[in-house]
Short mmCIF file of C-alpha atoms and ligand atoms in Angstrom, two decimals:
data_model
loop_
_atom_site.label_atom_id
_atom_site.label_comp_id
_atom_site.label_asym_id
_atom_site.label_seq_id
_atom_site.Cartn_x
_atom_site.Cartn_y
_atom_site.Cartn_z
CA MET A 1 234.02 53.35 94.46
CA ARG A 2 235.92 50.06 94.59
CA GLU A 3 233.45 48.48 92.18
CA ALA A 4 233.74 51.40 89.76
CA ILE A 5 237.52 51.15 89.88
CA LEU A 6 237.48 47.39 89.24
CA GLU A 7 235.12 47.95 86.32
CA ARG A 8 237.63 50.35 84.76
CA LEU A 9 240.49 47.93 85.42
CA ALA A 10 238.57 45.12 83.74
CA GLY A 11 239.36 46.82 80.44
CA ILE A 12 243.11 46.56 81.00
CA CYS A 13 245.22 43.47 80.44
CA GLY A 14 248.75 42.79 81.64
CA PRO A 15 251.40 41.39 79.26
CA GLU A 16 250.03 37.88 79.82
CA GLY A 17 246.68 38.92 78.27
CA VAL A 18 244.57 38.57 81.45
CA ALA A 19 242.36 41.44 82.69
CA LEU A 20 243.83 43.02 85.83
CA PRO A 21 240.98 42.12 88.25
CA ASP A 22 241.27 38.47 87.17
CA SER A 23 245.05 38.32 87.35
CA GLY A 24 245.29 37.69 91.10
CA ARG A 25 247.94 40.39 91.14
CA LEU A 26 245.97 43.33 92.49
CA SER A 27 246.27 44.42 96.09
CA ASP A 28 243.35 45.81 97.97
CA ILE A 29 242.34 49.19 96.60
CA VAL A 30 242.74 52.09 98.97
CA PHE A 31 240.44 55.06 98.41
CA GLN A 32 241.05 57.98 100.72
CA GLY A 33 239.80 61.53 100.23
CA GLY A 34 239.68 61.29 96.45
CA ARG A 35 243.06 59.54 96.26
CA VAL A 36 243.35 56.01 95.00
CA TYR A 37 246.32 53.72 95.41
CA PHE A 38 246.99 50.05 94.95
CA PHE A 39 249.70 47.62 93.90
CA ILE A 40 250.21 45.17 91.08
CA SER A 41 252.38 42.28 92.17
CA VAL A 42 255.02 41.32 89.59
CA ALA A 43 258.46 39.73 89.76
CA ALA A 44 261.23 42.34 89.82
CA SER A 45 262.51 41.06 86.48
CA GLU A 46 259.06 41.59 84.93
CA ALA A 47 258.67 45.21 85.98
CA GLY A 48 259.56 46.55 82.53
CA ARG A 49 256.90 44.45 80.80
CA TRP A 50 254.25 45.60 83.28
CA GLU A 51 254.95 49.30 83.09
CA GLU A 52 252.46 49.85 80.26
CA ALA A 53 249.63 48.14 82.18
CA ARG A 54 250.52 50.11 85.30
CA LYS A 55 250.29 53.40 83.43
CA ALA A 56 247.06 52.35 81.69
CA ALA A 57 245.54 51.46 85.08
CA GLU A 58 246.43 54.89 86.45
CA THR A 59 244.94 56.66 83.44
CA ALA A 60 241.74 54.59 83.49
CA VAL A 61 241.10 55.18 87.20
CA ALA A 62 242.05 58.87 86.97
CA GLY A 63 239.08 59.37 84.63
CA LEU A 64 236.54 58.42 87.32
CA ASP A 65 234.36 61.03 88.97
CA GLY A 66 235.45 61.78 92.53
CA VAL A 67 239.06 60.67 91.96
CA SER A 68 241.63 63.43 92.40
CA SER A 69 244.84 61.38 92.11
CA VAL A 70 245.88 57.82 91.41
CA MET A 71 249.05 56.00 92.35
CA VAL A 72 249.52 52.47 91.04
CA SER A 73 252.79 50.79 92.03
CA LEU A 74 254.42 47.59 90.91
CA THR A 75 255.71 45.50 93.76
CA SER A 76 257.72 42.32 93.82
CA ASP A 77 256.70 41.56 97.38
CA SER A 78 253.99 39.01 96.82
CA ALA A 79 253.78 38.28 100.55
CA ALA A 80 252.73 41.88 101.04
CA ILE A 81 250.04 41.44 98.44
CA ASP A 82 248.78 38.16 99.90
CA SER A 83 247.43 39.87 102.94
CA THR A 84 245.77 42.69 101.09
CA VAL A 85 244.45 40.78 98.10
CA ARG A 86 241.74 39.10 100.17
CA LYS A 87 238.71 41.01 98.99
CA SER A 88 237.18 41.18 102.44
CA ALA A 89 240.33 42.34 104.19
CA PRO A 90 239.97 45.74 105.84
CA SER A 91 241.65 48.34 103.71
CA PRO A 92 244.62 50.11 105.27
CA ALA A 93 242.52 53.28 104.99
CA ASP A 94 240.30 51.93 107.78
CA ALA A 95 243.14 52.12 110.28
CA PRO A 96 243.34 55.34 112.28
CA ALA A 97 246.70 56.31 110.87
CA GLY A 98 246.39 55.00 107.32
CA PHE A 99 248.39 51.81 107.96
CA PRO A 100 247.80 49.54 110.95
CA ALA A 101 251.56 49.57 111.68
CA LEU A 102 251.25 53.30 112.27
CA ALA A 103 248.16 53.07 114.46
CA GLU A 104 250.09 53.88 117.63
CA VAL A 105 252.28 56.51 116.05
CA ARG A 106 251.22 59.96 117.16
CA HIS A 107 253.00 62.00 114.49
CA VAL A 108 254.73 61.10 111.26
CA VAL A 109 257.06 63.92 110.23
CA ALA A 110 258.82 63.97 106.88
CA VAL A 111 262.28 65.47 106.59
CA ALA A 112 262.68 66.49 102.98
CA SER A 113 264.86 68.52 100.68
CA GLY A 114 264.47 69.74 97.14
CA LYS A 115 267.78 68.15 96.12
CA GLY A 116 270.44 65.77 97.42
CA GLY A 117 273.55 66.62 99.38
CA VAL A 118 272.13 69.38 101.59
CA GLY A 119 272.47 67.29 104.77
CA LYS A 120 268.89 66.04 104.94
CA SER A 121 269.81 62.62 106.35
CA THR A 122 272.32 64.02 108.83
CA THR A 123 269.67 66.44 110.02
CA ALA A 124 266.97 63.76 110.20
CA CYS A 125 269.26 61.51 112.27
CA ASN A 126 270.32 64.21 114.75
CA LEU A 127 266.81 65.61 114.96
CA ALA A 128 265.40 62.16 115.81
CA LEU A 129 268.03 61.78 118.54
CA ALA A 130 267.31 65.27 119.87
CA LEU A 131 263.59 64.45 120.04
CA ARG A 132 264.54 61.28 121.89
CA GLY A 133 266.65 63.42 124.22
CA LEU A 134 263.49 65.33 125.14
CA GLY A 135 262.13 62.05 126.51
CA LEU A 136 259.88 61.32 123.53
CA ARG A 137 259.42 57.89 121.96
CA VAL A 138 260.98 58.22 118.53
CA GLY A 139 261.46 56.17 115.38
CA ILE A 140 263.19 56.97 112.13
CA LEU A 141 262.29 55.50 108.78
CA ASP A 142 264.93 55.80 106.11
CA ALA A 143 262.76 56.22 103.03
CA ASP A 144 265.70 57.50 101.02
CA ILE A 145 265.77 54.25 99.16
CA TYR A 146 268.02 55.48 96.40
CA GLY A 147 270.76 56.10 98.95
CA PRO A 148 269.86 54.77 102.40
CA SER A 149 272.13 56.41 104.97
CA MET A 150 270.69 55.46 108.36
CA PRO A 151 272.75 52.24 108.70
CA LYS A 152 275.90 54.37 108.44
CA LEU A 153 274.66 57.33 110.48
CA PHE A 154 273.55 55.13 113.39
CA GLY A 155 276.44 52.68 112.97
CA LEU A 156 274.01 49.77 112.57
CA ARG A 157 274.87 46.67 110.57
CA ALA A 158 272.53 43.98 111.87
CA LYS A 159 269.62 42.52 109.93
CA PRO A 160 266.25 43.27 111.49
CA ALA A 161 264.38 40.35 113.06
CA VAL A 162 261.17 39.25 111.35
CA ILE A 163 257.97 38.57 113.29
CA GLY A 164 255.40 36.31 111.70
CA GLU A 165 255.53 36.24 107.95
CA ARG A 166 256.93 39.61 107.09
CA THR A 167 256.85 42.19 109.88
CA LEU A 168 260.27 43.70 110.44
CA VAL A 169 261.45 44.73 113.90
CA PRO A 170 263.27 48.07 113.84
CA LEU A 171 266.82 48.17 115.18
CA ASP A 172 267.77 50.25 118.21
CA GLY A 173 269.98 53.26 117.52
CA PHE A 174 270.76 55.14 120.75
CA GLY A 175 267.16 54.66 121.93
CA VAL A 176 265.58 55.47 118.56
CA LYS A 177 263.81 52.76 116.55
CA VAL A 178 265.53 52.67 113.17
CA MET A 179 264.37 51.04 109.95
CA SER A 180 266.12 51.35 106.61
CA ILE A 181 265.85 49.57 103.33
CA GLY A 182 269.64 49.47 103.67
CA PHE A 183 269.22 46.78 106.37
CA VAL A 184 267.42 44.46 103.99
CA VAL A 185 268.59 45.19 100.46
CA ASP A 186 272.12 45.87 99.43
CA GLU A 187 272.70 49.39 98.25
CA ALA A 188 273.66 48.53 94.71
CA LYS A 189 270.31 46.81 94.21
CA ALA A 190 268.32 49.70 95.67
CA LEU A 191 269.96 52.00 93.16
CA VAL A 192 268.77 50.12 90.11
CA TRP A 193 265.18 49.77 91.26
CA ARG A 194 262.70 51.27 88.89
CA GLY A 195 260.57 54.17 90.09
CA PRO A 196 257.36 52.21 90.63
CA MET A 197 259.19 49.45 92.51
CA VAL A 198 260.70 52.08 94.74
CA MET A 199 257.26 53.44 95.53
CA GLY A 200 256.02 50.00 96.45
CA ALA A 201 259.02 49.52 98.71
CA ILE A 202 258.36 52.76 100.56
CA THR A 203 254.79 51.78 101.24
CA GLN A 204 255.87 48.34 102.44
CA MET A 205 258.34 49.94 104.81
CA LEU A 206 255.52 51.95 106.32
CA ARG A 207 253.20 48.99 106.55
CA ASP A 208 255.37 46.06 107.53
CA VAL A 209 257.44 47.43 110.40
CA ALA A 210 256.60 46.88 114.07
CA TRP A 211 256.86 50.54 115.08
CA GLY A 212 254.72 50.12 118.19
CA ALA A 213 253.84 53.22 120.21
CA LEU A 214 255.78 56.31 119.17
CA ASP A 215 255.39 60.03 119.74
CA VAL A 216 257.20 60.90 116.54
CA LEU A 217 258.24 58.87 113.51
CA VAL A 218 260.78 60.88 111.54
CA VAL A 219 260.87 59.95 107.87
CA ASP A 220 264.04 60.66 105.93
CA MET A 221 262.52 61.25 102.52
CA PRO A 222 264.19 60.58 99.18
CA PRO A 223 265.62 63.87 97.87
CA GLY A 224 263.67 65.77 95.26
CA THR A 225 260.01 66.12 94.42
CA GLY A 226 259.17 63.19 92.14
CA ASP A 227 256.68 60.35 92.33
CA ALA A 228 258.37 58.53 95.22
CA GLN A 229 258.09 61.64 97.34
CA LEU A 230 254.48 62.15 96.37
CA THR A 231 253.57 58.54 97.24
CA MET A 232 255.18 58.95 100.60
CA ALA A 233 253.53 62.29 101.27
CA GLN A 234 250.16 60.86 100.31
CA SER A 235 250.26 57.51 101.99
CA ALA A 236 251.97 58.13 105.32
CA ASN A 237 249.34 60.38 106.84
CA LEU A 238 251.98 62.95 107.65
CA SER A 239 251.48 65.46 110.44
CA GLY A 240 253.77 67.72 108.51
CA ALA A 241 257.08 68.16 106.74
CA VAL A 242 260.37 69.80 107.58
CA ILE A 243 262.42 71.11 104.68
CA VAL A 244 266.21 71.11 104.95
CA SER A 245 268.09 73.55 102.80
CA THR A 246 271.56 75.03 102.49
CA PRO A 247 271.64 78.79 102.25
CA GLN A 248 272.56 78.97 98.58
CA ASP A 249 269.84 80.40 96.41
CA LEU A 250 269.77 77.40 94.12
CA ALA A 251 269.04 75.07 97.01
CA LEU A 252 266.33 77.43 98.12
CA ILE A 253 264.66 77.28 94.73
CA ASP A 254 264.67 73.50 95.15
CA ALA A 255 263.40 73.90 98.70
CA ARG A 256 260.51 75.95 97.34
CA LYS A 257 259.62 73.04 95.06
CA GLY A 258 259.56 70.79 98.11
CA VAL A 259 257.24 73.18 99.91
CA ALA A 260 254.97 73.33 96.87
CA MET A 261 254.83 69.54 96.60
CA PHE A 262 253.62 69.10 100.18
CA GLY A 263 251.14 71.90 99.62
CA GLN A 264 249.77 70.02 96.62
CA VAL A 265 248.91 67.03 98.81
CA GLY A 266 247.70 69.10 101.77
CA VAL A 267 250.63 68.35 104.12
CA PRO A 268 251.54 71.34 106.33
CA ILE A 269 255.13 72.59 106.39
CA LEU A 270 256.32 72.57 109.99
CA GLY A 271 259.34 74.67 109.15
CA LEU A 272 262.64 75.08 107.36
CA ILE A 273 266.07 74.13 108.71
CA GLU A 274 269.07 75.91 107.30
CA ASN A 275 271.96 73.46 107.28
CA MET A 276 275.62 74.36 106.71
CA SER A 277 274.43 77.81 107.65
CA TYR A 278 277.72 79.30 108.83
CA PHE A 279 281.19 78.20 109.74
CA VAL A 280 282.94 78.96 113.01
CA CYS A 281 286.67 79.20 112.40
CA ASP A 282 288.83 77.03 114.67
CA GLU A 283 291.64 79.53 114.64
CA CYS A 284 289.98 82.91 114.98
CA GLY A 285 286.71 81.76 116.59
CA LYS A 286 284.76 84.05 114.23
CA ARG A 287 281.58 83.11 112.51
CA HIS A 288 282.01 83.00 108.71
CA GLU A 289 278.87 83.09 106.66
CA ILE A 290 280.24 81.43 103.58
CA PHE A 291 276.99 80.86 101.73
CA SER A 292 275.20 84.18 102.24
CA HIS A 293 273.73 83.06 105.53
CA GLY A 294 270.13 84.05 106.21
CA GLY A 295 268.56 82.94 102.95
CA ALA A 296 266.44 80.35 104.73
CA ALA A 297 265.11 82.95 107.20
CA ARG A 298 264.04 85.21 104.35
CA GLU A 299 262.56 82.29 102.45
CA ALA A 300 260.70 81.00 105.51
CA ALA A 301 259.24 84.46 106.09
CA LYS A 302 258.17 84.69 102.45
CA LEU A 303 256.47 81.31 102.61
CA GLY A 304 254.92 82.10 105.97
CA VAL A 305 256.47 79.03 107.65
CA PRO A 306 258.70 78.99 110.75
CA LEU A 307 262.47 78.80 110.49
CA LEU A 308 263.09 75.95 112.90
CA GLY A 309 266.78 76.65 113.25
CA GLU A 310 270.21 76.89 111.73
CA ILE A 311 272.96 74.29 111.89
CA ALA A 312 276.59 75.27 111.34
CA LEU A 313 278.88 73.71 108.80
CA ASP A 314 281.38 71.85 110.93
CA PRO A 315 283.64 69.00 109.83
CA LEU A 316 282.98 67.42 113.23
CA ILE A 317 279.32 66.90 112.28
CA ARG A 318 280.46 65.05 109.18
CA GLU A 319 283.09 63.03 111.04
CA ARG A 320 280.59 61.91 113.65
CA SER A 321 278.09 61.01 110.95
CA ASP A 322 280.66 59.01 109.03
CA GLY A 323 281.65 57.19 112.22
CA GLY A 324 278.11 56.17 113.12
CA THR A 325 278.20 58.17 116.35
CA PRO A 326 276.01 61.23 115.76
CA ILE A 327 277.08 64.51 117.33
CA VAL A 328 273.93 64.78 119.46
CA ILE A 329 275.16 61.63 121.24
CA THR A 330 278.91 62.20 121.32
CA GLU A 331 278.99 65.94 122.09
CA PRO A 332 275.62 66.56 123.73
CA ASP A 333 276.75 69.90 125.16
CA SER A 334 278.20 71.27 121.93
CA PRO A 335 276.52 74.27 120.29
CA HIS A 336 275.51 71.94 117.43
CA ALA A 337 273.73 69.47 119.68
CA LEU A 338 272.04 72.40 121.40
CA ALA A 339 270.90 73.73 118.02
CA TYR A 340 269.37 70.33 117.16
CA ARG A 341 267.72 70.22 120.58
CA ARG A 342 266.18 73.66 120.10
CA ILE A 343 264.87 72.58 116.71
CA ALA A 344 263.42 69.44 118.32
CA GLU A 345 261.69 71.54 120.98
CA THR A 346 260.24 73.97 118.44
CA LEU A 347 259.13 71.10 116.24
CA TRP A 348 257.41 69.28 119.09
CA HIS A 349 255.75 72.51 120.21
CA GLY A 350 254.45 72.98 116.65
CA LEU A 351 253.03 69.44 116.71
CA GLU A 352 251.60 69.50 120.22
CA PRO A 353 251.35 73.05 121.51
CA ASP A 354 249.59 71.86 124.65
CA ILE A 355 251.72 68.85 125.59
CA ALA A 356 255.14 69.45 127.11
CA PRO A 357 257.64 66.65 126.45
CA PRO A 358 257.83 64.25 129.43
P1 LIG B 401 271.52 64.43 102.00
O1 LIG B 401 270.75 63.50 102.86
O2 LIG B 401 270.83 65.75 101.82
O3 LIG B 401 271.98 63.85 100.70
P2 LIG B 401 273.69 64.03 103.89
O4 LIG B 401 273.04 64.14 105.20
O5 LIG B 401 274.03 62.68 103.37
O6 LIG B 401 272.85 64.82 102.79
O7 LIG B 401 274.96 64.98 103.93
C1 LIG B 401 275.83 65.13 102.82
C2 LIG B 401 277.26 65.30 103.36
O8 LIG B 401 277.38 66.50 104.08
C3 LIG B 401 277.66 64.20 104.32
O9 LIG B 401 279.02 63.91 104.12
C4 LIG B 401 277.46 64.82 105.70
O10 LIG B 401 278.31 64.25 106.69
C5 LIG B 401 277.83 66.27 105.43
N1 LIG B 401 277.10 67.20 106.29
C6 LIG B 401 275.77 67.31 106.48
N2 LIG B 401 275.47 68.32 107.33
C7 LIG B 401 276.67 68.86 107.69
C8 LIG B 401 277.05 69.94 108.56
N3 LIG B 401 276.14 70.69 109.19
N4 LIG B 401 278.39 70.20 108.69
C9 LIG B 401 279.31 69.46 108.03
N5 LIG B 401 279.03 68.45 107.20
C10 LIG B 401 277.72 68.15 107.03
#
């Protein structure tokens, strides 16, 4: 297949007039279950000029028999390309978990939402800590590169150490291994990245991080259901996805899109989490269901996926998040921390029905 792909690419020239296979810019080509992905290495400032060639490469390869989807990304990380460009290098697809860096990771679980602002990152952070609280070895990858929030949520400011040429060592956040693009790129820059560059960055974050042995790697996905999400869903060898939604109908429509996207790439939905589900009043102690609570339960039943749990709307959750001291750590006996813990237990049971947490 690789030869057939290169033959197609030989008909496509970059802006400098050189055929792609001769340009020295192509990464190794990964072919996995009908899906093809590879990178073209270009300087960040050149991304615009290369977009046409990138698209043409995708179209050309998509026309091949046996190819169901193609993802070509531009990347400015030439060091990343150096290691994969060697024609004899083993393709990442040869590693048990897609990328060698994930070889000792038992489960990669995406936390996704159909739209921003539903509390996806807050949930991912507390869920990772709750899984850790069960005694599991846990990492969290902040793939929300448009708005990385793990540095803030975990109160981490340090730069990760680098091993060898380019392998990043995750930081420690309350016993969870944390990696975020926010540790390496300043936020303003991440925001202006073009789509294809973002996709390349996500893949690099999966490949070039020393995750080591983990039971669960939680991935905080970018919000929405576009190309970046698809790349992630396709390339990370996900065990499954968790969809976070608020109870409002609109959010649920978006959540449905999220479910459909994972279905499209054959990733099972492990369950829905309803966030900001209800509000317990400080003064009267009553439970107020401000956003027609229960929508997620109905939606989960309709989709035939479990409802993993419901998290209340509580300003304390936000305050703890803003302060970099997540509620699962600061108030471990609160009803909220318990709710996260129950979700973690249900999630783990869904992943490994026969293995109790240590
Ligand atoms: P997303 O990742 O979906 O964009 P965030 O996790 O960044 O959402 O959350 C958006 C805002 O809502 C943040 O200010 C966060 O602190 C707050 N938030 C999230 N979940 C809750 C909750 N259950 N109760 C109160 N505030 C919350």
